Amino acid sequence: MMAHRLQPTIHRATSTINSRYAGAVGCRRVFSSPTEADDGDDVPKADPRQLVHTLYNPTIRMSHLGVSKSILPGGLIEKVNEKTGDRTFLEVERAMGHFWMLGDLRKNGGKPIIANESLIPASYAQVFPRLEGLVSLSGKENVNLPDFLCQDAGSRLSSACTLVAISFKQFGFEKLKGWIEPFETAVCHGIGPDSRAGRAKVVQISIIEGSLYKIFSGLFVRSWKSSTPEELHENTLLHFGSEDDTKSFRENIRMHNTLTGYVALVDGLGRVRWMGSGEANDDEVATLIDCARELTP
């Protein structure tokens, strides 16, 4: 019988604290060209437009609606002066306002990333981005990705897959259920020839950003553990740290908008073979299940 995934309260707590301290967060200096950054400034001197193909996974399909597609490495938005033609790179929050994520989701229907319509070919697929220092509810510490996603595949590396479900806030956490439950039913717990037991699994990752939460991470882990069925502890991972700690991880697979949830299908070699976001619909779920079965024949 499939375990019911309860909704932890930690995401709600972090959202409340974040809103209280939002006014204290500063912005990096605005610059009109990359060469204007002073030595020691935390604004990158390289033109962020030139880093897109290096830092972003090109197989991720971004919605043409909303802001997320236009966000450059470093969380920057390019602005062009209509009179002079000068280009300025602003932090997205400064350019679009503090509540830009809400506006982004309204415009793209809650889906910054458009789900792939088929399995990403192995020749184009890129390895799931690295993230270190996670903890599992089963007690494991210093869990690293993508290593953890491949550790159970063993000799079945070429015929295994993992649905990775990622959230940063309670709102996004609640969106993941619509992806996870049908995947577990159809793929992980299928009957007869449809069963992929031992070759397909779900790993749920909750990212809690902020140094304050890291200090009290032990309390959060215990609270989360008490509200999650024991059989899910092994594959439920938490990451505590600053936004800088997760920046390269988020940017690589285009999770710029941290309000919603994201799902990625990762093969036995740790490569991203499909990705989606927001609330699942029937067609997307059907495609996800077909892709998982294709990876686990």
PDB file of C-alpha atoms in Angstrom:
ATOM      1  CA  MET A   1       0.000   0.000   0.000  1.00  0.00           C
ATOM      2  CA  MET A   2       1.418   3.353  -0.966  1.00  0.00           C
ATOM      3  CA  ALA A   3       2.462   5.521   1.946  1.00  0.00           C
ATOM      4  CA  HIS A   4       0.744   8.854   2.358  1.00  0.00           C
ATOM      5  CA  ARG A   5       3.166  11.756   2.152  1.00  0.00           C
ATOM      6  CA  LEU A   6       2.289  14.237   4.881  1.00  0.00           C
ATOM      7  CA  GLN A   7       2.863  17.961   4.562  1.00  0.00           C
ATOM      8  CA  PRO A   8       5.635  19.154   6.878  1.00  0.00           C
ATOM      9  CA  THR A   9       5.282  22.566   8.534  1.00  0.00           C
ATOM     10  CA  ILE A  10       8.901  23.587   8.028  1.00  0.00           C
ATOM     11  CA  HIS A  11       8.315  25.202   4.653  1.00  0.00           C
ATOM     12  CA  ARG A  12       5.560  27.283   6.258  1.00  0.00           C
ATOM     13  CA  ALA A  13       7.901  28.395   9.036  1.00  0.00           C
ATOM     14  CA  THR A  14      10.651  29.416   6.637  1.00  0.00           C
ATOM     15  CA  SER A  15       8.197  31.403   4.528  1.00  0.00           C
ATOM     16  CA  THR A  16       7.101  33.379   7.600  1.00  0.00           C
ATOM     17  CA  ILE A  17      10.647  34.151   8.698  1.00  0.00           C
ATOM     18  CA  ASN A  18      11.696  35.042   5.159  1.00  0.00           C
ATOM     19  CA  SER A  19       8.922  37.626   4.898  1.00  0.00           C
ATOM     20  CA  ARG A  20      10.070  39.278   8.105  1.00  0.00           C
ATOM     21  CA  TYR A  21      13.665  39.606   6.999  1.00  0.00           C
ATOM     22  CA  ALA A  22      13.068  40.348   3.312  1.00  0.00           C
ATOM     23  CA  GLY A  23      13.636  44.064   3.813  1.00  0.00           C
ATOM     24  CA  ALA A  24      17.137  43.454   5.122  1.00  0.00           C
ATOM     25  CA  VAL A  25      18.323  41.768   1.951  1.00  0.00           C
ATOM     26  CA  GLY A  26      20.543  44.016  -0.171  1.00  0.00           C
ATOM     27  CA  CYS A  27      21.221  44.089  -3.888  1.00  0.00           C
ATOM     28  CA  ARG A  28      24.462  43.887  -5.784  1.00  0.00           C
ATOM     29  CA  ARG A  29      25.510  47.046  -7.580  1.00  0.00           C
ATOM     30  CA  VAL A  30      23.882  47.625 -10.948  1.00  0.00           C
ATOM     31  CA  PHE A  31      26.314  47.839 -13.846  1.00  0.00           C
ATOM     32  CA  SER A  32      25.979  48.852 -17.470  1.00  0.00           C
ATOM     33  CA  SER A  33      28.698  46.559 -18.760  1.00  0.00           C
ATOM     34  CA  PRO A  34      30.574  43.668 -17.164  1.00  0.00           C
ATOM     35  CA  THR A  35      33.857  45.585 -17.164  1.00  0.00           C
ATOM     36  CA  GLU A  36      32.437  48.254 -14.855  1.00  0.00           C
ATOM     37  CA  ALA A  37      32.476  45.950 -11.847  1.00  0.00           C
ATOM     38  CA  ASP A  38      35.102  46.913  -9.285  1.00  0.00           C
ATOM     39  CA  ASP A  39      37.696  44.471  -8.054  1.00  0.00           C
ATOM     40  CA  GLY A  40      36.227  42.467  -5.235  1.00  0.00           C
ATOM     41  CA  ASP A  41      32.647  43.244  -6.288  1.00  0.00           C
ATOM     42  CA  ASP A  42      30.432  40.172  -6.191  1.00  0.00           C
ATOM     43  CA  VAL A  43      28.984  41.018  -9.612  1.00  0.00           C
ATOM     44  CA  PRO A  44      30.581  38.774 -12.257  1.00  0.00           C
ATOM     45  CA  LYS A  45      32.833  40.601 -14.734  1.00  0.00           C
ATOM     46  CA  ALA A  46      32.052  38.140 -17.499  1.00  0.00           C
ATOM     47  CA  ASP A  47      29.055  39.023 -19.643  1.00  0.00           C
ATOM     48  CA  PRO A  48      26.289  36.828 -18.133  1.00  0.00           C
ATOM     49  CA  ARG A  49      24.835  36.265 -21.614  1.00  0.00           C
ATOM     50  CA  GLN A  50      28.008  34.417 -22.572  1.00  0.00           C
ATOM     51  CA  LEU A  51      27.660  32.040 -19.607  1.00  0.00           C
ATOM     52  CA  VAL A  52      24.213  30.722 -20.498  1.00  0.00           C
ATOM     53  CA  HIS A  53      25.429  27.814 -22.640  1.00  0.00           C
ATOM     54  CA  THR A  54      28.085  26.935 -20.069  1.00  0.00           C
ATOM     55  CA  LEU A  55      26.015  27.039 -16.883  1.00  0.00           C
ATOM     56  CA  TYR A  56      22.493  26.120 -18.036  1.00  0.00           C
ATOM     57  CA  ASN A  57      21.255  22.696 -19.075  1.00  0.00           C
ATOM     58  CA  PRO A  58      20.103  23.301 -22.693  1.00  0.00           C
ATOM     59  CA  THR A  59      17.618  20.408 -22.674  1.00  0.00           C
ATOM     60  CA  ILE A  60      15.366  22.159 -20.150  1.00  0.00           C
ATOM     61  CA  ARG A  61      12.335  23.694 -21.924  1.00  0.00           C
ATOM     62  CA  MET A  62      11.468  27.119 -20.539  1.00  0.00           C
ATOM     63  CA  SER A  63       8.064  28.740 -20.899  1.00  0.00           C
ATOM     64  CA  HIS A  64       8.079  31.759 -23.204  1.00  0.00           C
ATOM     65  CA  LEU A  65       5.672  33.448 -20.798  1.00  0.00           C
ATOM     66  CA  GLY A  66       6.809  35.151 -17.626  1.00  0.00           C
ATOM     67  CA  VAL A  67      10.253  36.129 -16.386  1.00  0.00           C
ATOM     68  CA  SER A  68      12.110  32.862 -15.728  1.00  0.00           C
ATOM     69  CA  LYS A  69      13.193  32.291 -19.333  1.00  0.00           C
ATOM     70  CA  SER A  70      14.955  35.688 -19.397  1.00  0.00           C
ATOM     71  CA  ILE A  71      16.952  35.245 -16.196  1.00  0.00           C
ATOM     72  CA  LEU A  72      20.695  35.137 -16.820  1.00  0.00           C
ATOM     73  CA  PRO A  73      23.387  33.459 -14.693  1.00  0.00           C
ATOM     74  CA  GLY A  74      23.797  35.255 -11.394  1.00  0.00           C
ATOM     75  CA  GLY A  75      20.067  35.957 -11.229  1.00  0.00           C
ATOM     76  CA  LEU A  76      20.313  38.928 -13.570  1.00  0.00           C
ATOM     77  CA  ILE A  77      17.895  40.530 -16.021  1.00  0.00           C
ATOM     78  CA  GLU A  78      19.138  42.452 -19.045  1.00  0.00           C
ATOM     79  CA  LYS A  79      17.636  45.900 -19.550  1.00  0.00           C
ATOM     80  CA  VAL A  80      18.228  48.010 -22.666  1.00  0.00           C
ATOM     81  CA  ASN A  81      17.929  51.805 -22.638  1.00  0.00           C
ATOM     82  CA  GLU A  82      15.609  52.620 -25.558  1.00  0.00           C
ATOM     83  CA  LYS A  83      17.281  55.986 -26.168  1.00  0.00           C
ATOM     84  CA  THR A  84      20.966  55.138 -25.827  1.00  0.00           C
ATOM     85  CA  GLY A  85      20.970  51.410 -26.472  1.00  0.00           C
ATOM     86  CA  ASP A  86      23.075  50.867 -23.337  1.00  0.00           C
ATOM     87  CA  ARG A  87      22.616  47.489 -21.670  1.00  0.00           C
ATOM     88  CA  THR A  88      22.243  47.187 -17.916  1.00  0.00           C
ATOM     89  CA  PHE A  89      22.164  43.992 -15.890  1.00  0.00           C
ATOM     90  CA  LEU A  90      19.949  44.140 -12.809  1.00  0.00           C
ATOM     91  CA  GLU A  91      19.214  41.593 -10.144  1.00  0.00           C
ATOM     92  CA  VAL A  92      15.838  40.116 -10.994  1.00  0.00           C
ATOM     93  CA  GLU A  93      14.231  41.292  -7.742  1.00  0.00           C
ATOM     94  CA  ARG A  94      15.362  44.845  -8.362  1.00  0.00           C
ATOM     95  CA  ALA A  95      14.307  44.775 -11.993  1.00  0.00           C
ATOM     96  CA  MET A  96      10.931  43.065 -11.568  1.00  0.00           C
ATOM     97  CA  GLY A  97      10.007  43.756  -7.938  1.00  0.00           C
ATOM     98  CA  HIS A  98      10.013  41.728  -4.725  1.00  0.00           C
ATOM     99  CA  PHE A  99       6.991  39.652  -5.773  1.00  0.00           C
ATOM    100  CA  TRP A 100       8.260  38.807  -9.257  1.00  0.00           C
ATOM    101  CA  MET A 101       7.863  35.065  -8.669  1.00  0.00           C
ATOM    102  CA  LEU A 102       4.113  35.401  -8.154  1.00  0.00           C
ATOM    103  CA  GLY A 103       3.777  37.418 -11.343  1.00  0.00           C
ATOM    104  CA  ASP A 104       5.913  34.902 -13.189  1.00  0.00           C
ATOM    105  CA  LEU A 105       3.643  32.009 -12.184  1.00  0.00           C
ATOM    106  CA  ARG A 106       0.526  33.940 -13.146  1.00  0.00           C
ATOM    107  CA  LYS A 107       1.873  34.534 -16.641  1.00  0.00           C
ATOM    108  CA  ASN A 108       3.168  31.030 -17.330  1.00  0.00           C
ATOM    109  CA  GLY A 109       0.268  29.180 -15.723  1.00  0.00           C
ATOM    110  CA  GLY A 110       2.372  28.007 -12.800  1.00  0.00           C
ATOM    111  CA  LYS A 111       4.890  26.269 -15.069  1.00  0.00           C
ATOM    112  CA  PRO A 112       8.235  28.075 -15.529  1.00  0.00           C
ATOM    113  CA  ILE A 113       9.526  24.845 -17.079  1.00  0.00           C
ATOM    114  CA  ILE A 114       7.511  23.115 -19.796  1.00  0.00           C
ATOM    115  CA  ALA A 115       7.603  19.336 -19.465  1.00  0.00           C
ATOM    116  CA  ASN A 116       9.554  17.496 -22.151  1.00  0.00           C
ATOM    117  CA  GLU A 117       7.296  15.725 -24.649  1.00  0.00           C
ATOM    118  CA  SER A 118       9.578  12.702 -24.854  1.00  0.00           C
ATOM    119  CA  LEU A 119      12.707  11.245 -23.332  1.00  0.00           C
ATOM    120  CA  ILE A 120      15.778  13.460 -23.742  1.00  0.00           C
ATOM    121  CA  PRO A 121      18.220  11.454 -25.923  1.00  0.00           C
ATOM    122  CA  ALA A 122      21.147  10.038 -23.994  1.00  0.00           C
ATOM    123  CA  SER A 123      23.584  11.778 -26.351  1.00  0.00           C
ATOM    124  CA  TYR A 124      22.208  15.189 -25.297  1.00  0.00           C
ATOM    125  CA  ALA A 125      21.386  14.479 -21.672  1.00  0.00           C
ATOM    126  CA  GLN A 126      23.455  16.217 -19.001  1.00  0.00           C
ATOM    127  CA  VAL A 127      24.320  14.975 -15.536  1.00  0.00           C
ATOM    128  CA  PHE A 128      22.076  16.131 -12.701  1.00  0.00           C
ATOM    129  CA  PRO A 129      23.760  19.122 -11.018  1.00  0.00           C
ATOM    130  CA  ARG A 130      25.890  18.628  -7.961  1.00  0.00           C
ATOM    131  CA  LEU A 131      24.605  19.530  -4.508  1.00  0.00           C
ATOM    132  CA  GLU A 132      26.478  18.541  -1.374  1.00  0.00           C
ATOM    133  CA  GLY A 133      25.767  18.289   2.329  1.00  0.00           C
ATOM    134  CA  LEU A 134      22.172  17.047   2.345  1.00  0.00           C
ATOM    135  CA  VAL A 135      20.750  14.996   5.207  1.00  0.00           C
ATOM    136  CA  SER A 136      18.208  12.188   5.009  1.00  0.00           C
ATOM    137  CA  LEU A 137      15.415  11.554   7.468  1.00  0.00           C
ATOM    138  CA  SER A 138      16.944   8.107   8.056  1.00  0.00           C
ATOM    139  CA  GLY A 139      19.968   9.768   9.669  1.00  0.00           C
ATOM    140  CA  LYS A 140      22.455   9.890   6.820  1.00  0.00           C
ATOM    141  CA  GLU A 141      24.576  13.038   6.737  1.00  0.00           C
ATOM    142  CA  ASN A 142      26.711  14.626   4.037  1.00  0.00           C
ATOM    143  CA  VAL A 143      24.605  13.099   1.278  1.00  0.00           C
ATOM    144  CA  ASN A 144      25.758  14.309  -2.145  1.00  0.00           C
ATOM    145  CA  LEU A 145      23.934  14.549  -5.445  1.00  0.00           C
ATOM    146  CA  PRO A 146      23.933  13.064  -8.023  1.00  0.00           C
ATOM    147  CA  ASP A 147      25.858  10.241  -6.295  1.00  0.00           C
ATOM    148  CA  PHE A 148      22.910   9.347  -4.078  1.00  0.00           C
ATOM    149  CA  LEU A 149      20.636   8.911  -7.088  1.00  0.00           C
ATOM    150  CA  CYS A 150      22.828   6.198  -8.585  1.00  0.00           C
ATOM    151  CA  GLN A 151      23.968   4.298  -5.491  1.00  0.00           C
ATOM    152  CA  ASP A 152      21.226   1.648  -5.576  1.00  0.00           C
ATOM    153  CA  ALA A 153      21.426   0.975  -9.295  1.00  0.00           C
ATOM    154  CA  GLY A 154      24.398  -1.350  -8.971  1.00  0.00           C
ATOM    155  CA  SER A 155      24.806  -3.449 -12.113  1.00  0.00           C
ATOM    156  CA  ARG A 156      21.489  -2.064 -13.422  1.00  0.00           C
ATOM    157  CA  LEU A 157      22.856   1.408 -14.233  1.00  0.00           C
ATOM    158  CA  SER A 158      21.567   1.223 -17.791  1.00  0.00           C
ATOM    159  CA  SER A 159      18.044   0.226 -16.737  1.00  0.00           C
ATOM    160  CA  ALA A 160      17.234   2.260 -13.633  1.00  0.00           C
ATOM    161  CA  CYS A 161      15.619   5.639 -13.007  1.00  0.00           C
ATOM    162  CA  THR A 162      14.739   8.048 -10.216  1.00  0.00           C
ATOM    163  CA  LEU A 163      12.014  10.654 -10.050  1.00  0.00           C
ATOM    164  CA  VAL A 164      13.575  13.581  -8.193  1.00  0.00           C
ATOM    165  CA  ALA A 165      10.958  15.915  -6.683  1.00  0.00           C
ATOM    166  CA  ILE A 166      12.292  19.291  -5.510  1.00  0.00           C
ATOM    167  CA  SER A 167      10.670  22.077  -3.500  1.00  0.00           C
ATOM    168  CA  PHE A 168      11.802  25.227  -1.729  1.00  0.00           C
ATOM    169  CA  LYS A 169       8.523  26.467  -0.237  1.00  0.00           C
ATOM    170  CA  GLN A 170       5.320  24.914   1.096  1.00  0.00           C
ATOM    171  CA  PHE A 171       3.427  25.968  -2.046  1.00  0.00           C
ATOM    172  CA  GLY A 172       5.860  24.044  -4.231  1.00  0.00           C
ATOM    173  CA  PHE A 173       5.914  21.063  -1.870  1.00  0.00           C
ATOM    174  CA  GLU A 174       2.166  20.657  -2.238  1.00  0.00           C
ATOM    175  CA  LYS A 175       2.467  20.537  -6.043  1.00  0.00           C
ATOM    176  CA  LEU A 176       4.705  17.468  -5.966  1.00  0.00           C
ATOM    177  CA  LYS A 177       2.054  15.006  -4.808  1.00  0.00           C
ATOM    178  CA  GLY A 178       0.370  15.095  -8.223  1.00  0.00           C
ATOM    179  CA  TRP A 179       3.585  13.819  -9.823  1.00  0.00           C
ATOM    180  CA  ILE A 180       4.787  11.408  -7.150  1.00  0.00           C
ATOM    181  CA  GLU A 181       1.672   9.349  -6.442  1.00  0.00           C
ATOM    182  CA  PRO A 182       0.848   8.284 -10.031  1.00  0.00           C
ATOM    183  CA  PHE A 183       4.539   7.582 -10.675  1.00  0.00           C
ATOM    184  CA  GLU A 184       4.772   5.319  -7.633  1.00  0.00           C
ATOM    185  CA  THR A 185       1.555   3.538  -8.546  1.00  0.00           C
ATOM    186  CA  ALA A 186       2.351   2.965 -12.220  1.00  0.00           C
ATOM    187  CA  VAL A 187       6.112   2.488 -12.117  1.00  0.00           C
ATOM    188  CA  CYS A 188       7.472   1.709  -8.657  1.00  0.00           C
ATOM    189  CA  HIS A 189       4.597  -0.525  -7.540  1.00  0.00           C
ATOM    190  CA  GLY A 190       3.319  -1.833 -10.864  1.00  0.00           C
ATOM    191  CA  ILE A 191       2.045  -5.393 -11.137  1.00  0.00           C
ATOM    192  CA  GLY A 192       3.489  -8.084 -13.396  1.00  0.00           C
ATOM    193  CA  PRO A 193       5.377  -6.865 -16.480  1.00  0.00           C
ATOM    194  CA  ASP A 194       4.633  -3.245 -15.524  1.00  0.00           C
ATOM    195  CA  SER A 195       6.498  -3.556 -12.240  1.00  0.00           C
ATOM    196  CA  ARG A 196       9.822  -1.748 -12.024  1.00  0.00           C
ATOM    197  CA  ALA A 197      10.326  -2.573  -8.348  1.00  0.00           C
ATOM    198  CA  GLY A 198      13.979  -2.178  -7.448  1.00  0.00           C
ATOM    199  CA  ARG A 199      14.714  -0.252 -10.639  1.00  0.00           C
ATOM    200  CA  ALA A 200      12.620   2.886 -10.125  1.00  0.00           C
ATOM    201  CA  LYS A 201      12.330   5.068  -7.043  1.00  0.00           C
ATOM    202  CA  VAL A 202      11.301   8.521  -5.857  1.00  0.00           C
ATOM    203  CA  VAL A 203      13.659  10.892  -4.053  1.00  0.00           C
ATOM    204  CA  GLN A 204      12.088  13.974  -2.532  1.00  0.00           C
ATOM    205  CA  ILE A 205      14.342  16.960  -1.826  1.00  0.00           C
ATOM    206  CA  SER A 206      13.356  19.980   0.251  1.00  0.00           C
ATOM    207  CA  ILE A 207      15.732  22.932   0.139  1.00  0.00           C
ATOM    208  CA  ILE A 208      15.565  25.358   3.053  1.00  0.00           C
ATOM    209  CA  GLU A 209      17.600  28.471   2.339  1.00  0.00           C
ATOM    210  CA  GLY A 210      18.833  30.815   5.060  1.00  0.00           C
ATOM    211  CA  SER A 211      21.643  30.695   7.621  1.00  0.00           C
ATOM    212  CA  LEU A 212      19.140  30.921  10.490  1.00  0.00           C
ATOM    213  CA  TYR A 213      17.534  27.639   9.496  1.00  0.00           C
ATOM    214  CA  LYS A 214      20.885  25.911   9.241  1.00  0.00           C
ATOM    215  CA  ILE A 215      21.602  26.763  12.869  1.00  0.00           C
ATOM    216  CA  PHE A 216      18.385  25.047  13.954  1.00  0.00           C
ATOM    217  CA  SER A 217      18.486  22.316  11.310  1.00  0.00           C
ATOM    218  CA  GLY A 218      18.391  19.560  13.937  1.00  0.00           C
ATOM    219  CA  LEU A 219      15.003  20.757  15.193  1.00  0.00           C
ATOM    220  CA  PHE A 220      13.652  20.993  11.661  1.00  0.00           C
ATOM    221  CA  VAL A 221      14.825  17.490  10.771  1.00  0.00           C
ATOM    222  CA  ARG A 222      13.164  15.998  13.860  1.00  0.00           C
ATOM    223  CA  SER A 223       9.905  17.808  13.092  1.00  0.00           C
ATOM    224  CA  TRP A 224       9.968  16.694   9.458  1.00  0.00           C
ATOM    225  CA  LYS A 225      10.789  13.129  10.454  1.00  0.00           C
ATOM    226  CA  SER A 226       7.837  12.925  12.843  1.00  0.00           C
ATOM    227  CA  SER A 227       5.384  13.944  10.085  1.00  0.00           C
ATOM    228  CA  THR A 228       6.761  11.594   7.401  1.00  0.00           C
ATOM    229  CA  PRO A 229       6.070   7.827   7.219  1.00  0.00           C
ATOM    230  CA  GLU A 230       9.143   5.820   8.208  1.00  0.00           C
ATOM    231  CA  GLU A 231       9.332   3.981   4.875  1.00  0.00           C
ATOM    232  CA  LEU A 232       9.981   7.335   3.161  1.00  0.00           C
ATOM    233  CA  HIS A 233      12.812   8.470   5.452  1.00  0.00           C
ATOM    234  CA  GLU A 234      15.622   6.922   3.393  1.00  0.00           C
ATOM    235  CA  ASN A 235      14.753   8.851   0.232  1.00  0.00           C
ATOM    236  CA  THR A 236      13.613  12.126   1.789  1.00  0.00           C
ATOM    237  CA  LEU A 237      16.492  14.598   1.743  1.00  0.00           C
ATOM    238  CA  LEU A 238      16.826  18.068   3.258  1.00  0.00           C
ATOM    239  CA  HIS A 239      19.369  20.758   2.439  1.00  0.00           C
ATOM    240  CA  PHE A 240      20.069  23.706   4.733  1.00  0.00           C
ATOM    241  CA  GLY A 241      22.208  26.596   3.547  1.00  0.00           C
ATOM    242  CA  SER A 242      22.323  30.013   1.942  1.00  0.00           C
ATOM    243  CA  GLU A 243      21.075  30.941  -1.528  1.00  0.00           C
ATOM    244  CA  ASP A 244      24.714  31.098  -2.619  1.00  0.00           C
ATOM    245  CA  ASP A 245      25.156  27.451  -1.579  1.00  0.00           C
ATOM    246  CA  THR A 246      22.445  26.316  -3.981  1.00  0.00           C
ATOM    247  CA  LYS A 247      22.814  28.938  -6.731  1.00  0.00           C
ATOM    248  CA  SER A 248      24.710  26.818  -9.264  1.00  0.00           C
ATOM    249  CA  PHE A 249      22.420  23.856  -8.540  1.00  0.00           C
ATOM    250  CA  ARG A 250      19.259  25.912  -9.104  1.00  0.00           C
ATOM    251  CA  GLU A 251      20.541  27.709 -12.161  1.00  0.00           C
ATOM    252  CA  ASN A 252      21.775  24.616 -13.989  1.00  0.00           C
ATOM    253  CA  ILE A 253      18.283  23.132 -14.257  1.00  0.00           C
ATOM    254  CA  ARG A 254      16.584  26.538 -14.433  1.00  0.00           C
ATOM    255  CA  MET A 255      14.793  26.532 -11.078  1.00  0.00           C
ATOM    256  CA  HIS A 256      14.852  30.328 -10.873  1.00  0.00           C
ATOM    257  CA  ASN A 257      11.365  30.569  -9.418  1.00  0.00           C
ATOM    258  CA  THR A 258      11.524  28.871  -6.032  1.00  0.00           C
ATOM    259  CA  LEU A 259       7.821  29.239  -5.227  1.00  0.00           C
ATOM    260  CA  THR A 260       6.763  26.204  -7.241  1.00  0.00           C
ATOM    261  CA  GLY A 261       7.903  22.587  -7.317  1.00  0.00           C
ATOM    262  CA  TYR A 262      10.037  20.769  -9.892  1.00  0.00           C
ATOM    263  CA  VAL A 263      10.416  17.143 -10.980  1.00  0.00           C
ATOM    264  CA  ALA A 264      13.251  15.531 -12.914  1.00  0.00           C
ATOM    265  CA  LEU A 265      13.551  11.985 -14.227  1.00  0.00           C
ATOM    266  CA  VAL A 266      17.154  10.870 -13.788  1.00  0.00           C
ATOM    267  CA  ASP A 267      18.590   7.712 -15.347  1.00  0.00           C
ATOM    268  CA  GLY A 268      20.946   5.208 -13.726  1.00  0.00           C
ATOM    269  CA  LEU A 269      23.982   7.199 -14.847  1.00  0.00           C
ATOM    270  CA  GLY A 270      22.715  10.341 -13.142  1.00  0.00           C
ATOM    271  CA  ARG A 271      21.600  12.139 -16.318  1.00  0.00           C
ATOM    272  CA  VAL A 272      18.472  14.302 -16.537  1.00  0.00           C
ATOM    273  CA  ARG A 273      16.226  12.626 -19.126  1.00  0.00           C
ATOM    274  CA  TRP A 274      12.985  14.558 -18.548  1.00  0.00           C
ATOM    275  CA  MET A 275      11.852  17.534 -16.465  1.00  0.00           C
ATOM    276  CA  GLY A 276       8.655  19.334 -15.522  1.00  0.00           C
ATOM    277  CA  SER A 277       7.314  21.877 -13.044  1.00  0.00           C
ATOM    278  CA  GLY A 278       4.245  23.105 -11.196  1.00  0.00           C
ATOM    279  CA  GLU A 279       0.997  21.183 -10.947  1.00  0.00           C
ATOM    280  CA  ALA A 280       0.893  17.949 -12.928  1.00  0.00           C
ATOM    281  CA  ASN A 281      -1.698  17.351 -15.631  1.00  0.00           C
ATOM    282  CA  ASP A 282      -2.760  14.008 -17.098  1.00  0.00           C
ATOM    283  CA  ASP A 283      -0.782  14.323 -20.334  1.00  0.00           C
ATOM    284  CA  GLU A 284       2.429  15.244 -18.538  1.00  0.00           C
ATOM    285  CA  VAL A 285       2.075  12.392 -16.067  1.00  0.00           C
ATOM    286  CA  ALA A 286       1.425   9.939 -18.897  1.00  0.00           C
ATOM    287  CA  THR A 287       4.574  11.110 -20.688  1.00  0.00           C
ATOM    288  CA  LEU A 288       6.615  10.868 -17.469  1.00  0.00           C
ATOM    289  CA  ILE A 289       5.470   7.282 -16.905  1.00  0.00           C
ATOM    290  CA  ASP A 290       6.192   6.315 -20.525  1.00  0.00           C
ATOM    291  CA  CYS A 291       9.692   7.818 -20.240  1.00  0.00           C
ATOM    292  CA  ALA A 292      10.343   5.913 -16.994  1.00  0.00           C
ATOM    293  CA  ARG A 293       9.252   2.642 -18.594  1.00  0.00           C
ATOM    294  CA  GLU A 294      11.488   3.353 -21.573  1.00  0.00           C
ATOM    295  CA  LEU A 295      14.430   3.731 -19.194  1.00  0.00           C
ATOM    296  CA  THR A 296      13.542   0.499 -17.364  1.00  0.00           C
ATOM    297  CA  PRO A 297      12.546  -1.996 -20.090  1.00  0.00           C
TER     298      PRO A 297
END
